[in-house]
mmCIF file of C-alpha atoms in Angstrom:
data_model
loop_
_atom_site.group_PDB
_atom_site.id
_atom_site.type_symbol
_atom_site.label_atom_id
_atom_site.label_comp_id
_atom_site.label_asym_id
_atom_site.label_seq_id
_atom_site.Cartn_x
_atom_site.Cartn_y
_atom_site.Cartn_z
ATOM 1 C CA MET U 1 0.019 -0.041 -0.030
ATOM 2 C CA GLN U 2 1.177 3.478 -0.883
ATOM 3 C CA MET U 3 0.248 5.758 1.972
ATOM 4 C CA PHE U 4 0.450 8.865 -0.301
ATOM 5 C CA SER U 5 -1.216 7.532 -3.472
ATOM 6 C CA PRO U 6 -3.621 9.910 -5.420
ATOM 7 C CA ALA U 7 -6.576 8.122 -3.733
ATOM 8 C CA THR U 8 -4.979 8.980 -0.308
ATOM 9 C CA VAL U 9 -4.789 12.643 -1.246
ATOM 10 C CA GLU U 10 -8.309 12.677 -2.722
ATOM 11 C CA PHE U 11 -9.720 11.016 0.418
ATOM 12 C CA LEU U 12 -8.115 13.551 2.753
ATOM 13 C CA GLN U 13 -9.328 16.390 0.525
ATOM 14 C CA THR U 14 -13.008 15.156 0.510
ATOM 15 C CA TYR U 15 -13.171 13.827 4.054
ATOM 16 C CA GLY U 16 -14.803 16.910 5.559
ATOM 17 C CA HIS U 17 -17.479 16.959 3.086
ATOM 18 C CA ASP U 18 -18.131 13.167 2.960
ATOM 19 C CA GLN U 19 -18.225 12.912 6.751
ATOM 20 C CA ALA U 20 -21.732 14.426 6.854
ATOM 21 C CA PHE U 21 -23.088 11.736 4.492
ATOM 22 C CA ARG U 22 -21.283 8.751 5.856
ATOM 23 C CA TRP U 23 -22.594 9.508 9.332
ATOM 24 C CA THR U 24 -25.789 11.218 10.551
ATOM 25 C CA PRO U 25 -25.575 14.106 12.936
ATOM 26 C CA GLU U 26 -26.844 11.784 15.663
ATOM 27 C CA ASP U 27 -24.098 9.275 14.829
ATOM 28 C CA LEU U 28 -21.409 12.006 15.153
ATOM 29 C CA ALA U 29 -22.827 13.261 18.350
ATOM 30 C CA ALA U 30 -22.909 9.725 19.827
ATOM 31 C CA GLN U 31 -19.280 9.295 18.807
ATOM 32 C CA ALA U 32 -18.241 12.390 20.448
ATOM 33 C CA GLN U 33 -20.001 11.433 23.596
ATOM 34 C CA PHE U 34 -18.383 7.971 23.586
ATOM 35 C CA ALA U 35 -14.976 9.543 23.178
ATOM 36 C CA GLU U 36 -15.495 12.120 25.978
ATOM 37 C CA GLN U 37 -16.729 9.475 28.421
ATOM 38 C CA ALA U 38 -13.873 7.083 27.613
ATOM 39 C CA LEU U 39 -11.224 9.727 27.970
ATOM 40 C CA ALA U 40 -12.711 11.706 30.870
ATOM 41 C CA GLY U 41 -10.076 12.764 33.427
ATOM 42 C CA VAL U 42 -6.935 11.860 31.376
ATOM 43 C CA ALA U 43 -4.504 13.872 29.275
ATOM 44 C CA TRP U 44 -5.203 12.655 25.853
ATOM 45 C CA CYS U 45 -4.285 13.273 22.198
ATOM 46 C CA ASP U 46 -6.735 13.476 19.389
ATOM 47 C CA TRP U 47 -5.654 11.411 16.406
ATOM 48 C CA SER U 48 -9.090 11.824 14.772
ATOM 49 C CA ASP U 49 -8.093 15.346 13.539
ATOM 50 C CA PRO U 50 -7.663 15.219 9.826
ATOM 51 C CA GLY U 51 -4.621 17.596 10.257
ATOM 52 C CA MET U 52 -2.900 14.771 12.202
ATOM 53 C CA ALA U 53 -3.142 12.253 9.315
ATOM 54 C CA LEU U 54 -0.451 13.474 6.976
ATOM 55 C CA PRO U 55 2.401 13.882 9.544
ATOM 56 C CA LEU U 56 1.578 10.508 11.174
ATOM 57 C CA LEU U 57 1.411 8.735 7.808
ATOM 58 C CA GLN U 58 4.700 10.325 6.876
ATOM 59 C CA ALA U 59 6.358 9.238 10.096
ATOM 60 C CA ALA U 60 5.172 5.734 9.607
ATOM 61 C CA MET U 61 6.125 5.483 6.012
ATOM 62 C CA LEU U 62 9.626 6.977 6.531
ATOM 63 C CA ASN U 63 10.152 5.291 9.890
ATOM 64 C CA THR U 64 10.989 8.735 11.413
ATOM 65 C CA PRO U 65 9.966 9.983 14.906
ATOM 66 C CA THR U 66 6.898 12.104 15.165
ATOM 67 C CA ALA U 67 6.934 15.598 16.550
ATOM 68 C CA LEU U 68 4.369 14.590 19.145
ATOM 69 C CA GLU U 69 4.842 14.251 22.758
ATOM 70 C CA HIS U 70 5.081 10.857 24.298
ATOM 71 C CA ASP U 71 3.505 9.333 27.442
ATOM 72 C CA TYR U 72 -0.062 10.475 26.878
ATOM 73 C CA ASP U 73 -2.611 8.920 29.261
ATOM 74 C CA GLY U 74 -4.991 8.377 26.256
ATOM 75 C CA ILE U 75 -5.157 8.521 22.462
ATOM 76 C CA LEU U 76 -8.231 8.703 20.299
ATOM 77 C CA LEU U 77 -7.915 6.628 17.113
ATOM 78 C CA ALA U 78 -10.601 7.849 14.644
ATOM 79 C CA GLY U 79 -11.101 9.986 11.599
ATOM 80 C CA PRO U 80 -9.145 9.573 8.272
ATOM 81 C CA LEU U 81 -5.989 8.122 9.891
ATOM 82 C CA SER U 82 -7.948 5.132 11.280
ATOM 83 C CA GLU U 83 -8.819 4.231 7.643
ATOM 84 C CA LEU U 84 -5.614 5.219 5.795
ATOM 85 C CA MET U 85 -2.996 3.609 8.178
ATOM 86 C CA PRO U 86 -3.131 -0.231 8.527
ATOM 87 C CA ALA U 87 -4.096 -1.360 11.962
ATOM 88 C CA GLU U 88 -0.851 -3.293 12.178
ATOM 89 C CA ALA U 89 0.929 -0.009 12.001
ATOM 90 C CA LEU U 90 -1.422 2.301 13.697
ATOM 91 C CA ILE U 91 -1.815 0.373 16.912
ATOM 92 C CA PRO U 92 1.959 0.112 17.681
ATOM 93 C CA LEU U 93 2.499 3.705 16.682
ATOM 94 C CA ALA U 94 -0.239 4.912 19.122
ATOM 95 C CA GLN U 95 1.311 2.628 21.843
ATOM 96 C CA ALA U 96 4.648 4.257 21.387
ATOM 97 C CA HIS U 97 2.962 7.615 22.516
ATOM 98 C CA LEU U 98 1.124 6.160 25.505
ATOM 99 C CA ASN U 99 2.300 5.873 29.070
ATOM 100 C CA PRO U 100 2.619 2.369 30.464
ATOM 101 C CA ALA U 101 -0.941 2.685 31.981
ATOM 102 C CA GLY U 102 -2.493 4.513 29.086
ATOM 103 C CA ARG U 103 -5.590 3.640 27.035
ATOM 104 C CA LEU U 104 -6.425 3.516 23.319
ATOM 105 C CA VAL U 105 -9.920 4.651 22.472
ATOM 106 C CA GLY U 106 -11.021 3.796 18.971
ATOM 107 C CA ILE U 107 -13.893 4.708 16.636
ATOM 108 C CA ILE U 108 -12.858 2.645 13.698
ATOM 109 C CA PRO U 109 -14.682 2.125 10.320
ATOM 110 C CA CYS U 110 -14.623 -1.537 9.642
ATOM 111 C CA LEU U 111 -16.750 -4.528 8.597
ATOM 112 C CA ARG U 112 -18.974 -6.502 10.911
ATOM 113 C CA ASP U 113 -17.719 -9.959 9.760
ATOM 114 C CA ASN U 114 -16.133 -11.687 6.661
ATOM 115 C CA SER U 115 -19.455 -12.696 5.175
ATOM 116 C CA PRO U 116 -19.068 -13.207 1.369
ATOM 117 C CA GLU U 117 -20.267 -9.739 0.472
ATOM 118 C CA SER U 118 -18.149 -8.017 3.229
ATOM 119 C CA GLN U 119 -15.129 -10.057 2.189
ATOM 120 C CA ARG U 120 -15.609 -9.096 -1.396
ATOM 121 C CA PHE U 121 -15.627 -5.370 -0.291
ATOM 122 C CA MET U 122 -12.496 -5.912 1.806
ATOM 123 C CA ASP U 123 -10.628 -7.574 -1.005
ATOM 124 C CA LEU U 124 -11.423 -4.867 -3.402
ATOM 125 C CA ALA U 125 -10.548 -2.095 -0.979
ATOM 126 C CA ALA U 126 -7.216 -3.810 -0.265
ATOM 127 C CA GLU U 127 -6.450 -3.979 -3.967
ATOM 128 C CA LYS U 128 -7.688 -0.563 -5.043
ATOM 129 C CA LEU U 129 -7.381 1.625 -1.927
ATOM 130 C CA TRP U 130 -6.230 0.348 1.479
ATOM 131 C CA PRO U 131 -7.028 -2.511 3.764
ATOM 132 C CA TYR U 132 -10.171 -2.674 6.000
ATOM 133 C CA HIS U 133 -10.590 -5.300 8.701
ATOM 134 C CA THR U 134 -13.459 -6.890 10.463
ATOM 135 C CA ALA U 135 -14.191 -5.837 14.057
ATOM 136 C CA GLU U 136 -13.018 -9.176 15.296
ATOM 137 C CA ILE U 137 -9.625 -8.780 13.598
ATOM 138 C CA TRP U 138 -9.199 -5.384 15.156
ATOM 139 C CA LEU U 139 -9.844 -6.759 18.623
ATOM 140 C CA GLU U 140 -7.410 -9.642 17.961
ATOM 141 C CA LEU U 141 -4.714 -7.112 16.825
ATOM 142 C CA LEU U 142 -5.185 -5.157 20.066
ATOM 143 C CA GLN U 143 -4.582 -8.396 21.976
ATOM 144 C CA ASP U 144 -1.578 -9.179 19.710
ATOM 145 C CA ALA U 145 -0.166 -5.810 20.668
ATOM 146 C CA GLY U 146 -0.346 -6.601 24.411
ATOM 147 C CA PHE U 147 -3.690 -5.498 25.587
ATOM 148 C CA GLU U 148 -5.378 -8.177 27.597
ATOM 149 C CA ALA U 149 -8.743 -9.287 26.351
ATOM 150 C CA ALA U 150 -10.271 -8.589 29.775
ATOM 151 C CA ARG U 151 -9.115 -4.978 29.472
ATOM 152 C CA ILE U 152 -10.639 -4.413 26.042
ATOM 153 C CA LYS U 153 -14.212 -3.317 25.679
ATOM 154 C CA GLY U 154 -15.542 -3.215 22.063
ATOM 155 C CA GLU U 155 -18.899 -2.841 20.278
ATOM 156 C CA PHE U 156 -19.665 -2.931 16.533
ATOM 157 C CA ILE U 157 -22.376 -0.425 15.264
ATOM 158 C CA ALA U 158 -23.796 -0.737 11.860
ATOM 159 C CA ARG U 159 -23.814 2.256 9.578
ATOM 160 C CA PRO U 160 -25.878 1.171 6.559
ATOM 161 C CA GLN U 161 -26.169 4.728 5.031
ATOM 162 C CA PHE U 162 -22.548 4.580 3.850
ATOM 163 C CA ALA U 163 -23.311 2.401 0.779
ATOM 164 C CA ALA U 164 -26.377 4.465 -0.096
ATOM 165 C CA SER U 165 -24.586 7.707 0.100
ATOM 166 C CA ALA U 166 -21.739 6.426 -2.072
ATOM 167 C CA LEU U 167 -24.078 4.885 -4.782
ATOM 168 C CA THR U 168 -26.253 7.943 -4.963
ATOM 169 C CA GLY U 169 -23.366 10.364 -5.599
ATOM 170 C CA LYS U 170 -23.467 12.148 -2.239
ATOM 171 C CA LEU U 171 -19.788 11.329 -1.603
ATOM 172 C CA HIS U 172 -17.063 13.385 -3.266
ATOM 173 C CA PHE U 173 -14.734 10.529 -2.908
ATOM 174 C CA ALA U 174 -15.835 8.406 -5.912
ATOM 175 C CA PRO U 175 -13.795 5.216 -5.342
ATOM 176 C CA PHE U 176 -16.113 4.102 -2.688
ATOM 177 C CA ALA U 177 -19.004 3.981 -5.088
ATOM 178 C CA GLU U 178 -16.832 1.959 -7.452
ATOM 179 C CA LEU U 179 -16.111 -0.634 -4.702
ATOM 180 C CA PHE U 180 -19.871 -1.046 -4.038
ATOM 181 C CA ARG U 181 -20.623 -1.321 -7.796
ATOM 182 C CA GLU U 182 -18.037 -4.187 -7.989
ATOM 183 C CA VAL U 183 -19.621 -5.906 -5.051
ATOM 184 C CA GLU U 184 -22.978 -5.761 -6.935
ATOM 185 C CA LYS U 185 -21.356 -7.093 -10.104
ATOM 186 C CA ALA U 186 -20.203 -10.162 -8.093
ATOM 187 C CA GLY U 187 -23.884 -10.798 -7.267
ATOM 188 C CA TYR U 188 -24.234 -9.237 -3.947
ATOM 189 C CA GLY U 189 -26.353 -6.301 -2.709
ATOM 190 C CA ALA U 190 -24.300 -3.202 -1.635
ATOM 191 C CA ASN U 191 -26.625 -2.953 1.299
ATOM 192 C CA GLU U 192 -25.642 -6.372 2.346
ATOM 193 C CA VAL U 193 -22.061 -5.239 3.029
ATOM 194 C CA GLY U 194 -21.732 -5.216 6.837
ATOM 195 C CA TRP U 195 -20.217 -1.725 7.063
ATOM 196 C CA GLY U 196 -20.109 0.128 10.344
ATOM 197 C CA GLU U 197 -17.759 1.233 13.135
ATOM 198 C CA LEU U 198 -15.971 -0.595 15.984
ATOM 199 C CA ARG U 199 -15.920 1.509 19.218
ATOM 200 C CA PHE U 200 -13.405 0.193 21.655
ATOM 201 C CA VAL U 201 -11.552 1.053 24.790
ATOM 202 C CA ALA U 202 -8.213 -0.771 25.325
ATOM 203 C CA MET U 203 -6.635 -0.283 28.701
ATOM 204 C CA ALA U 204 -2.900 -1.014 29.235
ATOM 205 C CA GLU U 205 -1.949 -3.009 32.212
ATOM 206 C CA GLU U 206 -1.287 -0.910 35.336
#
């Protein structure tokens, strides 16, 4: 995957517009409330900010230090970075900026499971854009990174309006519509793709 492909640049440029069609105002309000509650009382860094995406992607791609402080009590993984950077790179990068007892809070666009239609979407996305995982894989990757299962709380929430917004031209990022059309050509319904978000809180061991 090329982190600075033309599609990456286009995605970042259109993210602000498309956000309002991929999620409803109620969705966004619920996400904000979840993050605020999960990070209440800790000093945390907001990696959902689109302005954070480019420097963090660059640091990961070039294997160079970031300009961010380390030893945060919490980091919010969300926004464009949570889609553009592979989970296998994003989780350890965030961990490197956490204190030993810190927490990762995530609002991650992903797939509910690897049903045939969802798997087809993931295969196409990995080939044409960047990888997406299932919620289960995300939780497994957190455990592989050292977070104990008992200290991870996660919930998948379906966001079915994504496919409809893509296919009706509401999104300025056109490649998403192309993915859903390819899914339909394979004989599946675009609305059958199990698209949504994983909300999680992963607590490091004290």
